[in-house]
Structure formats: structure tokens, C-alpha cells
mmCIF file of C-alpha atoms and ligand atoms in Angstrom:
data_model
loop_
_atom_site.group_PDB
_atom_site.id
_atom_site.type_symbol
_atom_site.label_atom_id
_atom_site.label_comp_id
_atom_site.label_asym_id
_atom_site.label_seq_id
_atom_site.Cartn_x
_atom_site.Cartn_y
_atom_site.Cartn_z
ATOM 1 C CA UNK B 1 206.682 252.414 42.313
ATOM 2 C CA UNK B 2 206.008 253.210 38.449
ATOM 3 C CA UNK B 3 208.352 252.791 36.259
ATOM 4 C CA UNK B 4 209.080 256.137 35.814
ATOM 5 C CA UNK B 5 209.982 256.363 39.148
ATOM 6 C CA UNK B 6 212.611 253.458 38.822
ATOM 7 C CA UNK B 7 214.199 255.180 35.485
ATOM 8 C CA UNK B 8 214.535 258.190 37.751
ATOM 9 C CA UNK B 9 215.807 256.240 40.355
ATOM 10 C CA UNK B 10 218.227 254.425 37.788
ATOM 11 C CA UNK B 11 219.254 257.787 36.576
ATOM 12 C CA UNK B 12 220.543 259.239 39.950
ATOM 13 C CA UNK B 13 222.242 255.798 40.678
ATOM 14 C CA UNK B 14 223.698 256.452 37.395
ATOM 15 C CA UNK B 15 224.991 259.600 38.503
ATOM 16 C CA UNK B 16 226.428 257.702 42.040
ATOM 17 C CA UNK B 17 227.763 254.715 40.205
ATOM 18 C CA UNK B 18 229.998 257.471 37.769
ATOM 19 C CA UNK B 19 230.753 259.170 41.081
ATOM 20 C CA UNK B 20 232.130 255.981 42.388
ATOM 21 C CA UNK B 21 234.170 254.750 39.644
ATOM 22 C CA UNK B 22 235.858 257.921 39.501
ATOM 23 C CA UNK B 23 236.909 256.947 42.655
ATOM 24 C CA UNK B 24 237.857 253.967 41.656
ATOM 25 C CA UNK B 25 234.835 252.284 43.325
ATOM 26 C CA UNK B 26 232.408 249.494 41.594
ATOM 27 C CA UNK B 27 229.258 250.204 43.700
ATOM 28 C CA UNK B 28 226.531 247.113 44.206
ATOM 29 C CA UNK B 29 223.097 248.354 45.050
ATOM 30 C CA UNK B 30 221.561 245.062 46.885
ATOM 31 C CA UNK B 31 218.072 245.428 47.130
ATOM 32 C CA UNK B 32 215.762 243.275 49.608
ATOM 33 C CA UNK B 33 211.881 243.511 51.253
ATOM 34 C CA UNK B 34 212.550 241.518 54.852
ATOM 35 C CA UNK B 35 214.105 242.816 58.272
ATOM 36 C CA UNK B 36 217.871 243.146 58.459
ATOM 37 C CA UNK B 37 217.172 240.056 61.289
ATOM 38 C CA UNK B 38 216.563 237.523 59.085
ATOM 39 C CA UNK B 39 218.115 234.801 57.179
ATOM 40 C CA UNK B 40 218.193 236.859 53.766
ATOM 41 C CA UNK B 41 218.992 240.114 55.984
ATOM 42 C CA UNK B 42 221.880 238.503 57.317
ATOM 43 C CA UNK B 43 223.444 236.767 54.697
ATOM 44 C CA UNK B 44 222.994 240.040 52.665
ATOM 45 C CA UNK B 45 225.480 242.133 55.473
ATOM 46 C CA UNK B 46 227.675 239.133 55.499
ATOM 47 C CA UNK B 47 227.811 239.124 51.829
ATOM 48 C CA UNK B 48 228.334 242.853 52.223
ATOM 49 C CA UNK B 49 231.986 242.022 54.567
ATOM 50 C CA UNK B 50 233.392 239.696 52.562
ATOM 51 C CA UNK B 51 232.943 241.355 49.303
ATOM 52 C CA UNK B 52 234.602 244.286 50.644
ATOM 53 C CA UNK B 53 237.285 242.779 52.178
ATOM 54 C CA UNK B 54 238.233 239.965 49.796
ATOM 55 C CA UNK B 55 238.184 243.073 47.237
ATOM 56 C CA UNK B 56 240.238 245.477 49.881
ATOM 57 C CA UNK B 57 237.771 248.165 49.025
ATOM 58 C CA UNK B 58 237.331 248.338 45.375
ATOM 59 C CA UNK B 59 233.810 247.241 45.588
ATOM 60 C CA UNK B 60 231.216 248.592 48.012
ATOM 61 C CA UNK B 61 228.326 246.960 48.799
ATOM 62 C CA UNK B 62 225.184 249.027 49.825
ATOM 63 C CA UNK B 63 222.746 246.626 51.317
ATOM 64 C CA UNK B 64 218.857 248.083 51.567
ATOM 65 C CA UNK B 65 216.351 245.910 53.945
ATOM 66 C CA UNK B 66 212.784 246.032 54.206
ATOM 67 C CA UNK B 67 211.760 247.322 51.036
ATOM 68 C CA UNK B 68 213.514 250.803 51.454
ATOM 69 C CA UNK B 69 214.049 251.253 47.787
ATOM 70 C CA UNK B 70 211.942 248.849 46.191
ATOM 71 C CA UNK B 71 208.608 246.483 46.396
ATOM 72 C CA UNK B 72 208.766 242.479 45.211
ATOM 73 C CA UNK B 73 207.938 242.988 41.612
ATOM 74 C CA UNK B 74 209.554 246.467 41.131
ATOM 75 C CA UNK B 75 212.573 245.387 42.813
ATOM 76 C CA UNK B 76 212.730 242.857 39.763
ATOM 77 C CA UNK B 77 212.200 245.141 37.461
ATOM 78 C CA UNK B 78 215.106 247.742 38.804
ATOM 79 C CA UNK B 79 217.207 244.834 38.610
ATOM 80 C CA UNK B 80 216.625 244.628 34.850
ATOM 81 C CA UNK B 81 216.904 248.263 34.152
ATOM 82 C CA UNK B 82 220.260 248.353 36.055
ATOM 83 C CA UNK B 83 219.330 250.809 39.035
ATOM 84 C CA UNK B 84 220.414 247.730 41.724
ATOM 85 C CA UNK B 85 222.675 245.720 41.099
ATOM 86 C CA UNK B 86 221.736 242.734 43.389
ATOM 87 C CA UNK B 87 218.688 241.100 44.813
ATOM 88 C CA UNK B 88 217.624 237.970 46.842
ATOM 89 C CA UNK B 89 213.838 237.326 45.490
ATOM 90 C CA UNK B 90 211.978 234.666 46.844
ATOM 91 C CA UNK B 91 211.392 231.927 44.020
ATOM 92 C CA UNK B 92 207.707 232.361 44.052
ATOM 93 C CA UNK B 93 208.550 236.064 42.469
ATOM 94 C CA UNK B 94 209.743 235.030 38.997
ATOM 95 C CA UNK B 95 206.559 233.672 37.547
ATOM 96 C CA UNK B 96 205.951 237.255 36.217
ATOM 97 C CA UNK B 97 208.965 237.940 34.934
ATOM 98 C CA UNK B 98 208.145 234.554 32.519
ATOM 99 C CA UNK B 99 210.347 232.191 34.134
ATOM 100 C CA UNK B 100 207.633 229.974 35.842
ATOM 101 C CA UNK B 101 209.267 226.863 36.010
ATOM 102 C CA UNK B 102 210.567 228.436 39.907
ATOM 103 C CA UNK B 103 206.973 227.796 41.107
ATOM 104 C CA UNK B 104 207.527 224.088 41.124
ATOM 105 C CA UNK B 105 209.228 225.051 44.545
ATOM 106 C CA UNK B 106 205.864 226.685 45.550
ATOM 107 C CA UNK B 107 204.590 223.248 45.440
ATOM 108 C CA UNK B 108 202.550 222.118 49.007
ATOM 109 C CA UNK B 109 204.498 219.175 50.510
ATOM 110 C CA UNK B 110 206.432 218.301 48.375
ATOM 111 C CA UNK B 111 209.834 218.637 49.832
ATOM 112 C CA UNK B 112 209.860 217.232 53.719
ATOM 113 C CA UNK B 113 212.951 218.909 54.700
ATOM 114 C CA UNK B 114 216.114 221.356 53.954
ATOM 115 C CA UNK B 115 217.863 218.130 52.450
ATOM 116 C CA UNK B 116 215.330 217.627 49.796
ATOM 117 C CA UNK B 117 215.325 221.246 49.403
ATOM 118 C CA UNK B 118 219.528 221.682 48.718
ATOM 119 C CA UNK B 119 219.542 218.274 46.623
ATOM 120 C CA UNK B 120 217.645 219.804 44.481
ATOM 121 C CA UNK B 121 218.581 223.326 44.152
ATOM 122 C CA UNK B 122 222.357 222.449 44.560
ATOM 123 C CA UNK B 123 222.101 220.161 42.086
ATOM 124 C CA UNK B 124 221.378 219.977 38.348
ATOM 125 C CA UNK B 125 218.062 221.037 38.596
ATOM 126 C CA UNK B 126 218.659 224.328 40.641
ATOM 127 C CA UNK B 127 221.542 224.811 38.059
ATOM 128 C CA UNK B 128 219.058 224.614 34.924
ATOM 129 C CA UNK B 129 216.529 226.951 36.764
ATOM 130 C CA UNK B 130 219.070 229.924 36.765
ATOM 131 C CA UNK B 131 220.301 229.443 33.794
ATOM 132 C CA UNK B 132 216.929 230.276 32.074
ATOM 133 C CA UNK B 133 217.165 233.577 34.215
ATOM 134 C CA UNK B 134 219.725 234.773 31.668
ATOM 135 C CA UNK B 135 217.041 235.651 28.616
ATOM 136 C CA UNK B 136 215.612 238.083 31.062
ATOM 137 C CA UNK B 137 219.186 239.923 31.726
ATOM 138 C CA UNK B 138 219.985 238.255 35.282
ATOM 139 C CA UNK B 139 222.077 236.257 36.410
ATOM 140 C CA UNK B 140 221.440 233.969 38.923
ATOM 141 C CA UNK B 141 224.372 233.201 41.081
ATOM 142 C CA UNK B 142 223.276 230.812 44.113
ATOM 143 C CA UNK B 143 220.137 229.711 46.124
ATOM 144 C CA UNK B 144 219.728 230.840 49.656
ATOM 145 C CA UNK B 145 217.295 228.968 52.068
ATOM 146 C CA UNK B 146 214.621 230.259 54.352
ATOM 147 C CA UNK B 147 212.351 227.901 55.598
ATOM 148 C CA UNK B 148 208.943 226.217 55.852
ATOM 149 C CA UNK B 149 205.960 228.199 55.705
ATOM 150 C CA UNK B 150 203.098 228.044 58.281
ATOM 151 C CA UNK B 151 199.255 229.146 58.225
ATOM 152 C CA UNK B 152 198.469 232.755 60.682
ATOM 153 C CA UNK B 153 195.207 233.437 61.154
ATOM 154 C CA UNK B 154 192.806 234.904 63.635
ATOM 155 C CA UNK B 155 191.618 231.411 64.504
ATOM 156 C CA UNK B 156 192.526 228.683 65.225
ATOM 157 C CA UNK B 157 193.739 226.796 61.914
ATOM 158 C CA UNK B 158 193.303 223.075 62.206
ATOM 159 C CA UNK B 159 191.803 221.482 59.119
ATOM 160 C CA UNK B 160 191.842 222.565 55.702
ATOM 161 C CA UNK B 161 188.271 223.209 56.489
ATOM 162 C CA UNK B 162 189.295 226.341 58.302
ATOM 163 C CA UNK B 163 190.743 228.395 55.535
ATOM 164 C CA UNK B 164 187.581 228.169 53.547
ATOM 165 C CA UNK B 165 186.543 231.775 52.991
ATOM 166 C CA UNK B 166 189.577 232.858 54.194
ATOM 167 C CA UNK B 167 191.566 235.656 52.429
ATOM 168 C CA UNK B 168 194.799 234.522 52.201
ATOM 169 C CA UNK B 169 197.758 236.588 51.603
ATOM 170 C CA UNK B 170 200.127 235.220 49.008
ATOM 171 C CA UNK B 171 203.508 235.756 47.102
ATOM 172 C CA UNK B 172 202.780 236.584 43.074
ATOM 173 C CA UNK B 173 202.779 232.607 42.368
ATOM 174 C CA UNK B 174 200.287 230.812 40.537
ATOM 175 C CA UNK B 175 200.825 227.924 42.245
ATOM 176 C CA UNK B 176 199.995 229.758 45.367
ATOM 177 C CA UNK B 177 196.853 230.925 43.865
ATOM 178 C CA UNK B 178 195.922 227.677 42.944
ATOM 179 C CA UNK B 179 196.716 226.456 46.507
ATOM 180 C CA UNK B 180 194.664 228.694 48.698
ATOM 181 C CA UNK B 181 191.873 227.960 45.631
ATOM 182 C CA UNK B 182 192.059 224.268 46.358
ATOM 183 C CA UNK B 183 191.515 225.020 49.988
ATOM 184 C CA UNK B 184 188.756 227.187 49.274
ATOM 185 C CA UNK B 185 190.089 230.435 50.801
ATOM 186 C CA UNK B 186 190.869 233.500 48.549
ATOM 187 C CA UNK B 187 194.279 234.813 47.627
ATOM 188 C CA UNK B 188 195.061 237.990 47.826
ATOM 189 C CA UNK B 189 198.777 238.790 46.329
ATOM 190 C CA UNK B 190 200.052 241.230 47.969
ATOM 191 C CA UNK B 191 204.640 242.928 48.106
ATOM 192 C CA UNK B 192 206.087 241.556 51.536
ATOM 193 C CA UNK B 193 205.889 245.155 52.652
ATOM 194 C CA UNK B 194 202.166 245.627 53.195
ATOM 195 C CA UNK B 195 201.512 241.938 54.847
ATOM 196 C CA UNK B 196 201.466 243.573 58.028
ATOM 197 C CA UNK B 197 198.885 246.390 57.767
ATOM 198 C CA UNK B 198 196.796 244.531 55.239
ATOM 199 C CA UNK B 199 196.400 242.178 58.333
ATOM 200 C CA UNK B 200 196.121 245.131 60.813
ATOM 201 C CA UNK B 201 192.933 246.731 58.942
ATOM 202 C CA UNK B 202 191.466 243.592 58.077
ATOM 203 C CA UNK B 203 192.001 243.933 54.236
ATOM 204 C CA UNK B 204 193.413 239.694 54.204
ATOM 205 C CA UNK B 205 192.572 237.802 57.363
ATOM 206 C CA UNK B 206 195.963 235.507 57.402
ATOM 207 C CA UNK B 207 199.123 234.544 55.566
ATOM 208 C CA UNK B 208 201.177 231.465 55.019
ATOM 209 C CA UNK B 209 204.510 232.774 56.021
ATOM 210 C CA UNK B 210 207.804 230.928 57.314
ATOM 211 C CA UNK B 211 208.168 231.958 61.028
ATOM 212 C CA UNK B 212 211.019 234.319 60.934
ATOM 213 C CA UNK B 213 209.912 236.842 58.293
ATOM 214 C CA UNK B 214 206.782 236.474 60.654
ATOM 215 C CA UNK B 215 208.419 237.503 63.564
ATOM 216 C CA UNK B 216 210.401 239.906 62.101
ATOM 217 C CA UNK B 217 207.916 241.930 60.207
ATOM 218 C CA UNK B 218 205.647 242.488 63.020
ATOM 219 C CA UNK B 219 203.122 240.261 61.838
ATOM 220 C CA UNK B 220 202.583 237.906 64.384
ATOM 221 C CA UNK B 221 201.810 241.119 66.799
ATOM 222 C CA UNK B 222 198.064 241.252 64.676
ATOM 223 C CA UNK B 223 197.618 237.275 64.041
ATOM 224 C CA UNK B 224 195.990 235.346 67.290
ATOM 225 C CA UNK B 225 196.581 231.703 65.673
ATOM 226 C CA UNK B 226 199.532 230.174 64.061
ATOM 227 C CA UNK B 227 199.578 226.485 62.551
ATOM 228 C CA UNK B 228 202.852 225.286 61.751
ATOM 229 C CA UNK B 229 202.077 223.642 58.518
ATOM 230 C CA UNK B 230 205.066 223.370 57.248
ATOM 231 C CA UNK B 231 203.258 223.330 53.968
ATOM 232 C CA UNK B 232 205.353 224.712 51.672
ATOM 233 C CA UNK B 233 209.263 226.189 51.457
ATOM 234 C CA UNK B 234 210.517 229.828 51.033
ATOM 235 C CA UNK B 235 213.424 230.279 49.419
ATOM 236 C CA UNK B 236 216.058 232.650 46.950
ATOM 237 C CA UNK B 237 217.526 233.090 44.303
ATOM 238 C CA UNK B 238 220.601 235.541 44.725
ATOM 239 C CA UNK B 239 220.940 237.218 41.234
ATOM 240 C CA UNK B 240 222.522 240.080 39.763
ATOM 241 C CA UNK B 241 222.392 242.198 36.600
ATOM 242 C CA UNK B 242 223.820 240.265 33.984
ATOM 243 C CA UNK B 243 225.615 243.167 32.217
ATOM 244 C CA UNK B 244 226.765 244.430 35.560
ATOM 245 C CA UNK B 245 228.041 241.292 36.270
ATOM 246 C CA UNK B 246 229.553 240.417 32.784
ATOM 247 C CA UNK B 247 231.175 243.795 32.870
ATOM 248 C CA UNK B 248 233.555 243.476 36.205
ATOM 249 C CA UNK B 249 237.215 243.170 36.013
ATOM 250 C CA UNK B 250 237.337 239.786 36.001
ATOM 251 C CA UNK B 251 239.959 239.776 39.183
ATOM 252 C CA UNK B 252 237.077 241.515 40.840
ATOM 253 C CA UNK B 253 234.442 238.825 39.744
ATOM 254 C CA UNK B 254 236.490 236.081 41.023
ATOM 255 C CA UNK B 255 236.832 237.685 44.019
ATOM 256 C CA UNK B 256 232.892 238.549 44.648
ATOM 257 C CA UNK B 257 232.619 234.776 43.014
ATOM 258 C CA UNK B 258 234.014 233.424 46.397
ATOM 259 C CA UNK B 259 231.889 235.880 48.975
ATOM 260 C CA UNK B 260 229.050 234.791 47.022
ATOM 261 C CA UNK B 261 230.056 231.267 48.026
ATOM 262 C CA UNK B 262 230.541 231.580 51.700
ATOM 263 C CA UNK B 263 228.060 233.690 52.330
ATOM 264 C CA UNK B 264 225.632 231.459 50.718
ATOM 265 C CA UNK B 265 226.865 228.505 53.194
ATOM 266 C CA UNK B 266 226.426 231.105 55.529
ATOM 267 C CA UNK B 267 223.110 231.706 54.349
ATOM 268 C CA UNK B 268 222.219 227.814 54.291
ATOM 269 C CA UNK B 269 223.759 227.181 57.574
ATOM 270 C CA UNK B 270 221.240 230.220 59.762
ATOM 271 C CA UNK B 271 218.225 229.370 58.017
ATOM 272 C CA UNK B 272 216.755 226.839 60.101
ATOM 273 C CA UNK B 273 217.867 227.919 63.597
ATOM 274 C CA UNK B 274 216.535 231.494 62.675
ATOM 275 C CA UNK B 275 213.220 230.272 61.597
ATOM 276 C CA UNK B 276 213.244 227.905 65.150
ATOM 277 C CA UNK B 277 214.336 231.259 66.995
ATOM 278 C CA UNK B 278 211.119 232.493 65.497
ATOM 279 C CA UNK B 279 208.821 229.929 66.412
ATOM 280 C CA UNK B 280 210.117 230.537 70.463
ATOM 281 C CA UNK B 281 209.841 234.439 69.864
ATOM 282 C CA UNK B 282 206.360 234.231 68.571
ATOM 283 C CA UNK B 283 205.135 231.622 71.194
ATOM 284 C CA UNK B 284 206.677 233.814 74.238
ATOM 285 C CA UNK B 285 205.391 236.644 73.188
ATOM 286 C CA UNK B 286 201.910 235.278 74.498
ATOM 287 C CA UNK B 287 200.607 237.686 71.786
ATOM 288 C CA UNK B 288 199.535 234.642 68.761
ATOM 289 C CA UNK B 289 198.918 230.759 70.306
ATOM 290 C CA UNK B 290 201.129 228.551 68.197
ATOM 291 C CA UNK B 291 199.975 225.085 67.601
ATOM 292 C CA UNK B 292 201.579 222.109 65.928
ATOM 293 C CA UNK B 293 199.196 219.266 63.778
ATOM 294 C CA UNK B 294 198.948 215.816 64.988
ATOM 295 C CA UNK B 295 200.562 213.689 62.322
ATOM 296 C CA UNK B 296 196.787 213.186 61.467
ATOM 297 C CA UNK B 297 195.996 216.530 60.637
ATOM 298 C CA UNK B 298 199.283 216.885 58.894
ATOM 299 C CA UNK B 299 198.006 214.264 56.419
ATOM 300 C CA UNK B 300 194.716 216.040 56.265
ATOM 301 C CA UNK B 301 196.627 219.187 55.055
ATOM 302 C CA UNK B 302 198.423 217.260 52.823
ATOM 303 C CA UNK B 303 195.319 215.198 51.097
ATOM 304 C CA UNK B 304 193.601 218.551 50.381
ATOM 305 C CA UNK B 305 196.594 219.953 48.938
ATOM 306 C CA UNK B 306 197.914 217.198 46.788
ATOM 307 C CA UNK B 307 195.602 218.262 43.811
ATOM 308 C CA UNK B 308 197.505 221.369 42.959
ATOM 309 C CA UNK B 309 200.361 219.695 41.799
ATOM 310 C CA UNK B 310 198.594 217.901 39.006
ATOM 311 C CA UNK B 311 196.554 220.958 38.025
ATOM 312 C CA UNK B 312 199.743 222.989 37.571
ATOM 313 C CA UNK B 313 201.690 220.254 36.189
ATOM 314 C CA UNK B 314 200.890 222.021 32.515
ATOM 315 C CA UNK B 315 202.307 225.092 33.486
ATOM 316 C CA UNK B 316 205.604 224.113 35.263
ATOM 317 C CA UNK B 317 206.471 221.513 32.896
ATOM 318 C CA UNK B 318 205.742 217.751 33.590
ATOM 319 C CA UNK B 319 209.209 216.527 33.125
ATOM 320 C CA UNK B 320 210.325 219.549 35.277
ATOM 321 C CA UNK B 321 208.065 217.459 38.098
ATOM 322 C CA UNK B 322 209.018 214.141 37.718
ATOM 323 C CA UNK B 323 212.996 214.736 37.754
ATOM 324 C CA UNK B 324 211.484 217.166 41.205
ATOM 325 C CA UNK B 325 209.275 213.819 42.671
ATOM 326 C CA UNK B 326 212.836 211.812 41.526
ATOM 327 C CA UNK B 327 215.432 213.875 43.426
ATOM 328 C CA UNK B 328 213.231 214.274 46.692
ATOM 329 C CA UNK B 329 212.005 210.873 46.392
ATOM 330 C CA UNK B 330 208.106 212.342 46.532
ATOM 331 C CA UNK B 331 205.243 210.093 45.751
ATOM 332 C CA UNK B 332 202.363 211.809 44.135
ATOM 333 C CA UNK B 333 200.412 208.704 44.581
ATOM 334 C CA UNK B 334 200.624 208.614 48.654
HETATM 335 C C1 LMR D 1 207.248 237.105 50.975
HETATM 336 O O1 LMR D 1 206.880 237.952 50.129
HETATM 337 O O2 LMR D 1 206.483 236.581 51.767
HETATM 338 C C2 LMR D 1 208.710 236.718 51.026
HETATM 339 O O3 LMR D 1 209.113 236.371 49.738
HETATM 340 C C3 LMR D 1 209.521 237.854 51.508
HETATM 341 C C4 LMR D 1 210.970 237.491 51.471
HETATM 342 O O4 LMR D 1 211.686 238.022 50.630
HETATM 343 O O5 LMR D 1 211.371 236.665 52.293
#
């Protein structure tokens, strides 16, 4: 959508939000691109319940999946202008909006698990990382997992060797880039939305997506082959607008403080089992063979993929690495 489009759109929210607050209503618009079925889907609708209720009405929350209102990037950008209110972007979406330092969690490999994962965005780190969200008008209010992504192809994926050539569909990350360049295959960004189709007519020939937005989105139904990699994690930063956010009565931000809270230990709690729901789904559909690396090929992934972290070092920020490699306990050298 053009810009123009998403002033128009602010303007008529504009006109809903004044309707609202005559009403005595505070209105959040939350904005998202995946299936109401998945981790981000859900936590948004339980989000949704207790903001209502622990506000006894005075705030409604309108959730809108699968990109109803808005693509990745222009979802961003009606965040700014004010015409949503709330969003769950992947981290691998703020590189455009200048804050690039989120692609270190674009990184291949290095986190192993959803521990590594939470130390790190739950703790100082993660903290820091939002806080530079606030020069752009957003306010970052908690991270929300999804899970580990996974090569799709229409082959069978077993070495590095067998992305070469590929095109790849990826998430508007440099680091991404750089890791399907590194392989040798081509990256093709692309919004969440048109994964599916792209793969359908043959404009990208596979993705590197967790399993449940997979699933979810259809996508499996036109990929034969699926590697579970486990390359690389997907995750979210739940933000609002800053202004919004800054303007509530601040009985009603204490309030939404606390939904935001349990629904993000909601959120945290789903992720995995939702993403291992996936993985069963995909495999009995008989539709796309799902294979899992020996340990061997595992390492072979990871060898090939190693590089990327030093060539993007410069543009994340060394230090920014290190304290990453010092929390998760990751050893560039290995
Ligand atoms: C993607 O674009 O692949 C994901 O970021 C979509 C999402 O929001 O989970």
C-alpha cells in the first residue's frame, strides 16, 4: 500500500478512534501478517481478552490477522503515522526502519535453543534493543517467540550445496541476504503475504520459514521438501505507537501493562508446541516429505553459514556480538 493509502487509512481511523472516545472507548488497532492459528495469532486474541477485561471495557482491542490491513513494511510504517496502534513484527523487519542492530537475531546458528533465545531478549540486551525503537516513535513493549526456521524447497535439501541457484524467499534483513548469498542461492525479499503464491507460480523456488507460519499459510501445500534446519530463529517485537501509548490514562496503561505481561508468557509458553504441531501437520499431510539432518549435515549447514556473522559484524555492531556470543555461550571459533 502507498502511503497515501495509509494517510487515508489513518484518516478514517481518525474518524473511528473520535467515534470511540466519545463513547468513552480508547480503541487499539493491532495489526499482524500470519494466520489467526499461530503463535503471534494467538497471543494477539489473548492479548485482545485480557486487555478488555482487566480494563472492564474502556479499551477495545481490534485484532487484524493475515495482512488484512497492512503488508510487513507498511504495517511499520502505519504504526508510525498512528493509523494502528499495535503490531507484532518479526525482528528481521526493523533493519529498514534504521534500527539494524535486531538482525543480530537473524544470525544462522547462533542461538541452539528457546533458552538462549529468552536469556537474551529477557535480559539486558533485549531491553537495550527496544529502547533504541523509541527515536523512531515506537515503543517496544515485550518480545514474543516463534521458533526455528527450516529450509522448503521442491527438492530435497540436504547440503548447503543444494540451495545454490536457488531463489530463496526472505524477510527484509540484510543478514538474510547475506545468508542465502553465502550459500549461493538468491534472495528474493518478499511481505509474508505473497510467500505462498510467489511459490505457487514459481516466482522463488523455497523459503526458510519456522514450521507453523508454514503450515498455516498454506505453504507447505506447494513445497515437496522440507529440511528442518533449524538454522535460524523467528521472533517479535510487540510495540506500540509511542504517543498512543504515552498518551493513555495512566490507570489504563497499567492495566494494558499487565495483559501485555501475561499474554507475552502466554506467547512464550505456545511457541514451541505450535511450531512441533506444525512439523506433525505438515508430515501427515503426505503433501511435502519432511526430513531431519544427521548431526553431520547439521554441522555442514553450520560450517557454510558461519561466515555471515563476521561479514555483518560491521553492520550490527561488534560489541553488540560479543555480549550476543557471551550470553548464549556461542563460539565463533567452533
Ligand atoms: C515472515 O515474514 O516470514 C514472518 O516474519 C511472518 C511473521 O510475522 O511471522
Amino acid at each position: 500500500m502507498k502511503l497515501k493509502h495509509i494517510a487515508l487509512a489513518f484518516c478514517a481511523s481518525l474518524t473511528l478512534s473520535g467515534a470511540a472516545q466519545a463513547a468513552g472507548e480508547i480503541v487499539i488497532k493491532f495489526s499482524h501478517v500470519v494466520a489467526p492459528d499461530t503463535p503471534k495469532g494467538k497471543a494477539a486474541e489473548y492479548f485482545k481478552k485480557l486487555a478488555e477485561q482487566r480494563t472492564h471495557g474502556r479499551v477495545k482491542v481490534q485484532v487484524y490477522p493475515n495482512s488484512q490491513l497492512y503488508k510487513d513494511k507498511e504495517e511499520l510504517e502505519a504504526l508510525q503515522l498512528g493509523a494502528v496502534q499495535m503490531l507484532a513484527p518479526s525482528l528481521a523487519k526493523f533493519g529498514p526502519l534504521g534500527v539494524k542492530e535486531f538482525e543480530v537475531f537473524d544470525l544462522p546458528y547462533v542461538f541452539d535453543n528457546y533458552d538462549q533465545v529468552n536469556k537474551v531478549m529477557h535480559g539486558p540486551i533485549g531491553k537495550q534493543l527496544l529502547g533504541k525503537l523509541e527515536g523512531k516513535g515506537i515503543k517496544g513493549l515485550a518480545y514474543w517467540d516463534n521458533g526455528f526456521k527450516n529450509f522448503s524447497a521442491n527438492k530435497p535439501i540436504k547440503s548447503p550445496a543444494d540451495l545454490k541457484g536457488m531463489k530463496i524467499r526472505i524477510q527484509s534483513s540484510k543478514v538474510l541476504e547475506e545468508e542465502m548469498r553465502t550459500l549461493g542461492a538468491l534472495p528474493q525479499v518478499m511481505a509474508f503475504s505473497e510467500v505462498y503464491q510467489a511459490l505457487q507460480t514459481g516466482v522463488v523456488d523455497g523459503t526458510e520459514l519456522e514450521a507453523s507460519n508454514l503450515y498455516t499459510s498454506k505453504s507447505y501445500e506447494v513445497q515437496k521438501n522440507l529440511t528442518l534446519t533449524q538454522h535460524g530463529f523467528l521472533g517479535y517485537a510487540l510495540i506500540v505507537n509511542k504517543k498512543f501509548w504515552d498518551g493513555l490514562p495512566a490507570d489504563v496503561r497499567t492495566q494494558l501493562d499487565s495483559a501485555v505481561q501475561d499474554a507475552t508468557v502466554y506467547a512464550n509458553q505456545i511457541a514451541k508446541q505450535e511450531n512441533e504441531k506444525a512439523v506433525a501437520a505438515i508430515k501427515a499431510s503426505g503433501k511435502t516429505q519432511v526430513y531431519t539432518p544427521t548431526p553431520q549435515e547439521r554441522e555442514a549447514f553450520k560450517k557454510a553459514l558461519l561466515p555471515v556473522h563476521q561479514k555483518m559484524a560491521a553492520r550490527i555492531g561488534p560489541e553488540l556480538l560479543k555480549a550476543i556470543y557471551k550470553e548464549t555461550g556461542f563460539n565463533p571459533a567452533k
